[in-house]
Amino acid sequence: MTTGRVIAFDGTPVAGGAGARAAIISVEGDDLLRVTDGRTLTHERLADLVRDGFVTAVEGELVAPSLDGRAVYRSIGEHRPGVAEELDGVRWTRQEDIEVTYLRSQDAGAVLEAHADGRRLEALAAHADGRPKDAVRLARQGLMAVPGLRESSLAAKLYAVLVAEALHDADASRQVQREIKLMLASSLHEIATLQGYAIFAGRSTHRASSELRDVDLDRAKSRSPRTPATAYRELEV
Amino acid sequence: MPRVPLVRVEGKTYTVRPDLSMTAARFAQGEQLDPEARDQIARDTEAAYGLGDCLYFYAGFACPGFGDVVLAYDPELSDGHPGNASTFDTGGMFKGYIQGGGLASDADRAAHTASDLGALASWRSRLDIWLTEHFRDVVAYLDHTRPFGADPSGRLAHPANDRRAWTLEVRLHAAVALFDHLAFAVVRQDFLQQALAEAASTSALLDRLLDLIGANRLVASDPTEPCELATSRIIAYASPSAGASP
């Protein structure tokens, strides 16, 4: 199998966001650079594209074990230690305000799901702490990353945070409901709405918040890395 | 005559006027597309070939080299505006990326660009002739098929060239409203969510984005690349019998 080094990825990161992008790979001995969507580039063209902001250069060593993967970036946010979004075997290269890794396409989804779920827990914590703007911002950041948004129960849970924070305002509430109906499969509308009501009513936020604090402390630090979803499920037992 | 959309790919930071880059915030606000939003290569090309200050579109091509915010407009977008058009990417010609036996020197490339230059008002009829002369049908033009036939520059047959060597570049000498004549936009999921967040504080802006989403005219492409999804939608737009509804 041909291997190489990831030297850039397509596009520019969205502030606070995360996503999977086509990677630009240098293979030793090849004059042309390979793009994982099938294109090729010359080094000269890549330099132009980087200079003009069309692609993002990757700093540091990032190995591409195959040429059919995806570059995944995530913004470096205000992660709580207990909701670190780490999966076994995933190594991140850090640069400025993002981290980058290279994964098989099927693994990229799992990493983005973990990132989005981490944002959900942060959003719940922000809601519980009385920081509605932070809660909305964090929920949106989760929605930027969640794979298969339309059919995703995680997306419904993220929209639930938006529902909860909009309930004080009739117009905002109407628009969130409209967005949910446009963005999510019909089977998820009710889940998003009811969970939003529950968050608003404080039936779940206090629990989520206190659990997060538990995760932050000894229990999280004493265990091997796991996804936030796994950590959350452990606490729900 | 097939209705081929005018396609502009945005989303990256312009080095000359970074304030005009198509951020999610500018998209949410519906900021107009401005000819000032172009990089130095385009400015140098315009100066060398006498093209004027241009707002650039391709006829039917979402070029991934330019970004990940794909804006596809009804062809009527150009009506009533001054401008011009070429049957290739003029920046690529200026930089020497487009190759051909008759394009060896700067003077050759300038002469070919001058001989090819057409008026904006006739770009649709010109495309129709271009399709007849060099492509099986409009779908072949839109789906990366190489053209048949030859031209004096040798660019159509040169093996090193890609689509930018034979796609119509349509240039307006005017700013246009972002959402007027917008057939559809394809963006990444992170961009769309950021745009919705930016619009959230202004009811009219958020409703406008939600209207576009509801009409299937603003879509997130993930996990597909925006230009790849846009290509299938462009084909469906230009040739409804060839693809799903745009």
XYZ file of C-alpha atoms in Angstrom:
483
model
C 0.000 0.000 0.000
C 1.289 3.446 -0.917
C 2.049 5.666 2.041
C 2.917 9.317 2.293
C 2.912 12.429 4.389
C -0.052 14.790 4.801
C 1.180 18.275 4.008
C -2.121 20.142 3.662
C -5.877 19.741 3.649
C -8.606 21.259 1.572
C -10.233 24.463 2.726
C -9.838 26.521 5.823
C -11.115 25.600 9.287
C -14.239 27.257 10.629
C -13.614 28.940 13.972
C -14.731 26.625 16.740
C -15.603 23.902 14.291
C -14.419 20.482 13.256
C -14.652 18.516 10.065
C -13.215 15.970 7.670
C -11.521 17.275 4.541
C -9.701 15.972 1.498
C -6.010 15.616 2.368
C -3.083 16.577 0.172
C -0.362 13.976 0.418
C 3.266 13.905 -0.614
C 4.496 10.474 -1.641
C 8.243 10.011 -1.681
C 9.542 9.813 -5.225
C 6.383 11.265 -6.808
C 6.524 14.635 -8.549
C 2.800 15.199 -8.181
C 0.969 15.557 -4.901
C -2.045 13.312 -4.364
C -5.361 14.675 -3.153
C -7.547 12.078 -1.480
C -10.527 13.058 -3.624
C -8.632 11.836 -6.682
C -7.037 15.050 -7.898
C -3.337 15.671 -8.286
C -1.425 18.897 -7.750
C 2.021 20.169 -8.519
C 4.101 21.538 -5.647
C 4.008 24.925 -7.355
C 0.210 24.928 -7.517
C -0.014 23.876 -3.880
C 2.217 26.785 -2.891
C -0.156 29.138 -4.715
C -3.198 27.585 -3.060
C -1.657 27.842 0.409
C -0.566 31.425 -0.211
C -4.050 32.370 -1.379
C -5.777 30.620 1.495
C -7.474 27.887 -0.534
C -5.913 25.062 1.420
C -4.479 24.771 4.924
C -0.887 23.680 5.330
C -0.210 21.008 7.946
C 2.744 21.673 10.167
C 4.724 18.839 11.674
C 4.853 15.182 10.729
C 1.530 13.579 9.859
C 1.845 10.166 8.233
C -0.734 8.933 5.721
C -0.689 5.113 5.857
C -2.958 5.052 2.799
C -4.126 7.491 0.157
C -7.864 7.037 0.655
C -8.360 8.674 4.048
C -9.460 12.072 5.274
C -7.789 14.874 7.152
C -9.789 15.661 10.266
C -9.415 18.966 12.055
C -10.881 20.125 15.325
C -10.654 23.469 17.009
C -8.877 23.620 20.301
C -11.523 24.765 22.706
C -12.127 24.987 26.369
C -12.219 21.231 26.917
C -12.741 19.927 30.393
C -10.237 17.185 31.141
C -12.974 14.675 31.805
C -14.527 15.130 28.404
C -11.337 14.908 26.444
C -12.376 13.677 23.037
C -9.714 11.071 22.613
C -10.036 7.747 20.868
C -7.440 5.021 21.072
C -4.783 5.212 18.390
C -5.632 8.695 17.133
C -2.667 11.041 17.179
C -3.250 14.750 16.674
C -0.817 17.283 15.261
C -1.296 20.651 16.892
C -0.919 23.977 15.106
C -2.176 27.418 16.100
C -5.799 26.955 17.201
C -6.540 23.587 15.611
C -5.450 19.978 15.798
C -5.216 17.765 12.727
C -5.114 14.033 12.183
C -5.406 11.659 9.236
C -7.803 8.754 9.358
C -9.575 6.209 7.254
C -12.908 7.648 6.160
C -14.888 5.292 8.385
C -12.810 6.282 11.429
C -13.165 9.995 10.744
C -16.857 9.766 11.584
C -16.173 8.265 15.004
C -13.714 11.037 15.846
C -16.138 13.741 14.776
C -18.925 12.073 16.745
C -16.729 12.110 19.845
C -15.921 15.773 19.277
C -19.580 16.648 18.846
C -20.577 14.732 21.956
C -17.899 16.525 23.923
C -19.390 19.818 22.800
C -22.820 18.606 23.891
C -21.599 17.914 27.402
C -19.892 21.302 27.494
C -23.094 22.924 26.314
C -25.102 21.231 29.053
C -22.579 22.382 31.600
C -22.763 25.934 30.284
C -26.546 25.808 30.489
C -26.380 24.553 34.049
C -23.912 27.297 34.926
C -26.285 29.951 33.605
C -24.247 30.802 30.491
C -26.855 30.579 27.727
C -24.731 32.157 24.994
C -21.949 29.691 25.668
C -24.447 26.845 25.680
C -25.765 27.849 22.253
C -22.286 28.397 20.841
C -21.067 25.024 22.059
C -24.151 23.233 20.781
C -23.629 24.834 17.374
C -20.020 23.711 17.401
C -21.225 20.183 18.057
C -23.665 20.455 15.156
C -20.803 21.555 12.901
C -19.112 18.202 13.456
C -21.771 15.576 14.030
C -21.713 13.026 11.197
C -24.913 12.210 9.337
C -26.699 15.074 11.009
C -30.134 14.406 9.557
C -30.452 10.918 11.050
C -28.342 11.510 14.159
C -29.762 11.193 17.663
C -26.712 13.123 18.849
C -27.734 15.992 16.590
C -31.188 15.872 18.170
C -29.584 16.166 21.614
C -27.525 19.124 20.437
C -30.628 20.775 19.017
C -32.283 20.133 22.392
C -29.845 22.612 23.916
C -30.903 25.207 21.352
C -34.541 24.439 22.144
C -33.913 24.938 25.854
C -32.108 28.241 25.398
C -34.778 29.560 23.018
C -37.783 28.781 25.179
C -37.738 32.184 26.839
C -38.391 33.876 23.476
C -41.343 33.007 21.263
C -39.671 34.077 18.004
C -36.418 32.295 18.767
C -38.356 29.217 19.777
C -40.319 29.242 16.526
C -37.152 29.459 14.493
C -35.416 26.651 16.351
C -38.452 24.467 15.816
C -38.451 25.365 12.139
C -34.762 24.570 11.840
C -35.211 21.224 13.565
C -37.948 20.262 11.123
C -35.741 21.219 8.181
C -32.531 19.652 9.399
C -33.561 16.479 11.222
C -35.498 13.407 10.192
C -39.083 13.532 11.425
C -38.472 10.741 13.932
C -36.035 13.022 15.763
C -38.189 16.161 16.004
C -39.959 15.089 19.145
C -36.771 13.864 20.796
C -35.071 17.210 20.272
C -38.073 19.148 21.497
C -38.855 17.055 24.557
C -35.230 16.885 25.628
C -35.068 20.638 25.199
C -38.060 21.094 27.466
C -36.461 18.782 30.011
C -33.229 20.746 29.964
C -35.147 23.990 30.306
C -37.097 22.625 33.221
C -33.883 21.628 34.933
C -34.758 17.963 35.092
C -31.562 16.858 33.458
C -29.170 19.762 33.565
C -28.310 19.567 37.236
C -27.565 15.891 36.884
C -25.527 16.397 33.754
C -23.594 19.229 35.316
C -22.746 17.360 38.479
C -21.793 14.324 36.470
C -19.482 16.425 34.382
C -17.729 17.601 37.493
C -17.339 13.966 38.525
C -15.871 13.188 35.140
C -13.491 16.088 35.480
C -11.946 14.741 38.602
C -10.497 11.485 39.763
C -12.737 9.062 37.956
C -11.803 10.407 34.575
C -8.124 10.686 35.298
C -7.806 7.161 36.641
C -9.119 5.500 33.499
C -7.767 4.957 30.076
C -8.990 7.386 27.423
C -12.550 6.860 26.272
C -15.148 8.792 24.435
C -17.385 11.243 26.268
C -20.325 9.142 25.213
C -18.820 6.135 26.946
C -18.043 8.158 30.036
C -21.537 9.521 30.126
C -23.081 6.088 29.741
C -20.965 4.788 32.622
C -22.302 7.549 34.814
C -25.861 6.859 33.795
C -25.721 3.268 35.038
C -30.264 25.642 -25.481
C -29.458 24.089 -22.068
C -29.648 26.326 -19.012
C -26.155 26.091 -17.593
C -25.780 27.871 -14.244
C -23.115 30.422 -13.518
C -21.005 28.980 -10.738
C -18.750 30.808 -8.343
C -16.739 28.999 -5.690
C -15.883 31.035 -2.625
C -14.882 30.483 0.947
C -11.218 31.261 1.279
C -9.352 34.312 2.447
C -8.411 36.750 -0.297
C -4.926 38.050 0.204
C -5.625 41.472 -1.319
C -9.018 42.171 0.250
C -9.436 39.646 3.082
C -12.440 41.633 4.319
C -14.350 40.467 1.218
C -13.738 36.761 1.794
C -16.928 34.733 1.991
C -17.077 33.955 5.672
C -20.130 32.396 7.257
C -20.924 35.799 8.760
C -20.874 37.539 5.382
C -22.957 34.736 3.914
C -25.535 35.071 6.682
C -25.691 38.817 6.141
C -26.148 38.318 2.402
C -23.240 40.582 1.549
C -22.981 41.230 -2.175
C -20.428 39.601 -4.448
C -17.911 42.281 -5.299
C -15.376 42.317 -8.143
C -12.852 43.516 -5.560
C -13.005 39.999 -4.079
C -10.246 38.481 -6.155
C -6.649 37.550 -5.639
C -3.480 39.002 -7.101
C -3.265 36.484 -9.942
C -6.643 37.636 -11.206
C -5.598 41.276 -10.955
C -2.366 40.629 -12.841
C -4.264 38.657 -15.481
C -6.793 41.436 -15.994
C -4.028 43.977 -16.402
C -2.116 41.842 -18.875
C -5.120 40.899 -21.014
C -7.228 44.059 -20.634
C -10.159 42.244 -19.064
C -11.289 44.994 -16.672
C -12.174 44.531 -12.985
C -14.059 41.255 -12.999
C -16.407 39.198 -10.863
C -15.635 35.637 -11.954
C -17.918 32.710 -12.693
C -17.526 29.468 -14.579
C -20.337 28.246 -16.765
C -21.312 25.035 -15.011
C -18.090 24.189 -13.204
C -17.650 24.116 -9.440
C -13.867 24.176 -9.305
C -12.564 22.710 -6.038
C -9.361 24.689 -6.377
C -11.175 27.862 -5.418
C -12.848 26.933 -2.173
C -15.738 25.123 -0.582
C -18.680 27.520 -0.762
C -20.366 26.780 -4.077
C -22.800 29.371 -5.391
C -24.764 28.401 -8.514
C -26.814 31.095 -10.215
C -29.454 31.121 -12.899
C -27.853 32.162 -16.189
C -29.990 35.309 -16.174
C -27.712 36.673 -13.437
C -25.546 38.210 -16.141
C -28.396 39.980 -17.942
C -27.934 43.716 -18.199
C -24.407 43.752 -16.801
C -21.228 44.743 -18.634
C -18.444 42.189 -18.847
C -16.814 39.588 -21.074
C -16.174 35.858 -21.389
C -13.551 33.356 -22.519
C -13.557 29.658 -23.288
C -10.886 28.928 -20.677
C -9.603 30.053 -17.312
C -7.728 33.272 -18.025
C -5.720 33.136 -14.785
C -4.534 29.659 -15.706
C -3.624 30.927 -19.165
C -1.714 33.897 -17.731
C 0.211 31.718 -15.290
C 1.062 29.181 -17.990
C -0.877 26.349 -16.362
C -2.834 25.813 -19.576
C -0.591 24.191 -22.122
C -0.697 23.807 -25.868
C 1.549 23.922 -28.857
C 0.453 27.449 -29.687
C 0.794 28.759 -26.131
C 4.533 28.608 -25.567
C 5.238 32.252 -24.831
C 3.548 35.073 -22.935
C 2.888 36.728 -26.294
C 1.264 33.551 -27.655
C -1.013 33.323 -24.657
C -1.953 36.989 -24.822
C -2.739 36.706 -28.529
C -4.889 33.624 -28.003
C -6.754 35.282 -25.132
C -7.456 38.333 -27.277
C -8.712 36.261 -30.188
C -10.966 34.232 -27.899
C -12.435 37.169 -25.959
C -16.195 37.538 -26.287
C -18.891 39.827 -24.947
C -20.690 38.924 -21.752
C -24.068 39.327 -23.417
C -23.393 36.466 -25.823
C -21.940 33.906 -23.413
C -24.980 31.627 -23.565
C -25.118 31.442 -27.354
C -21.355 31.022 -27.393
C -21.585 28.134 -24.931
C -24.202 26.519 -27.144
C -21.819 26.620 -30.113
C -18.940 25.431 -27.917
C -20.985 22.438 -26.812
C -21.952 21.572 -30.360
C -18.383 21.782 -31.619
C -16.591 19.971 -28.799
C -18.909 17.879 -26.628
C -21.399 15.067 -27.112
C -23.949 17.005 -25.074
C -24.180 19.362 -22.120
C -23.681 16.546 -19.603
C -20.336 15.693 -21.199
C -19.281 19.312 -20.764
C -20.386 19.288 -17.123
C -18.995 15.938 -15.975
C -15.274 16.320 -16.693
C -15.315 14.690 -20.131
C -12.494 15.892 -22.348
C -13.573 17.805 -25.456
C -13.158 16.442 -28.943
C -11.859 18.408 -31.877
C -8.958 20.803 -31.904
C -8.309 24.489 -31.621
C -5.399 26.598 -32.928
C -3.766 26.808 -29.499
C -3.692 23.044 -29.027
C -5.105 23.368 -25.501
C -8.115 21.101 -25.998
C -6.054 18.056 -26.853
C -3.084 18.622 -24.583
C -2.884 15.751 -22.063
C -1.637 17.954 -19.222
C -4.685 20.217 -19.253
C -7.773 19.850 -17.127
C -11.261 21.305 -17.236
C -10.070 24.834 -16.707
C -8.592 24.724 -20.204
C -12.014 24.382 -21.863
C -14.634 25.685 -19.413
C -16.281 29.013 -20.158
C -15.157 31.749 -17.778
C -17.867 34.390 -17.483
C -16.882 37.768 -16.057
C -19.144 40.537 -14.827
C -17.955 44.107 -14.385
C -20.413 44.617 -11.562
C -21.241 43.620 -8.028
C -24.280 41.375 -7.607
C -26.539 40.546 -4.682
C -25.574 37.244 -3.072
C -29.019 35.670 -3.093
C -30.579 37.215 -6.224
C -30.860 34.599 -8.987
C -29.242 32.039 -6.659
C -30.245 28.622 -7.958
C -28.588 26.795 -5.084
C -25.615 26.891 -2.744
C -23.600 23.939 -1.465
C -21.455 24.430 1.625
C -19.834 22.375 4.314
C -21.787 21.517 7.436
C -19.503 23.561 9.683
C -19.987 26.605 7.458
C -23.771 26.189 7.401
C -24.028 25.849 11.177
C -21.783 28.872 11.627
C -23.976 30.853 9.227
C -27.114 29.851 11.137
C -25.431 30.915 14.364
C -24.436 34.258 12.848
C -27.980 34.850 11.606
C -29.661 33.842 14.839
C -29.790 37.316 16.342
C -31.682 38.764 13.375
C -34.961 37.091 12.648
C -35.120 38.122 8.981
C -31.639 36.799 8.233
C -32.309 33.475 9.909
C -35.643 33.121 8.148
C -33.940 33.761 4.819
C -31.430 30.963 5.412
C -34.159 28.641 6.628
C -36.236 29.509 3.536
C -33.298 28.488 1.344
C -32.802 25.247 3.289
C -36.513 24.508 3.082
C -36.457 25.033 -0.685
C -33.445 22.692 -0.975
C -31.430 25.614 -2.312
C -28.937 25.686 0.552
C -27.464 22.312 1.420
C -24.576 20.917 3.428
C -22.545 18.421 1.454
C -20.841 16.418 4.218
C -19.367 13.906 3.983
C -19.177 14.609 0.245
C -16.945 17.480 -0.837
C -19.023 20.580 -1.734
C -17.788 20.811 -5.311
C -18.454 17.121 -5.885
C -22.054 17.369 -4.707
C -22.460 20.637 -6.586
C -21.392 18.944 -9.814
C -24.266 16.468 -9.657
C -26.684 19.273 -8.893
C -25.349 21.377 -11.753
C -25.916 18.468 -14.133
C -29.438 18.041 -12.819
C -30.072 21.757 -13.254
C -28.798 21.880 -16.830
C -30.170 18.535 -17.899
C -33.075 17.533 -15.638
C -33.441 14.196 -17.395
C -29.848 13.278 -16.493
C -30.026 13.596 -12.734
C -32.065 14.151 -9.624
C -34.005 17.339 -9.175
C -31.652 20.240 -8.430
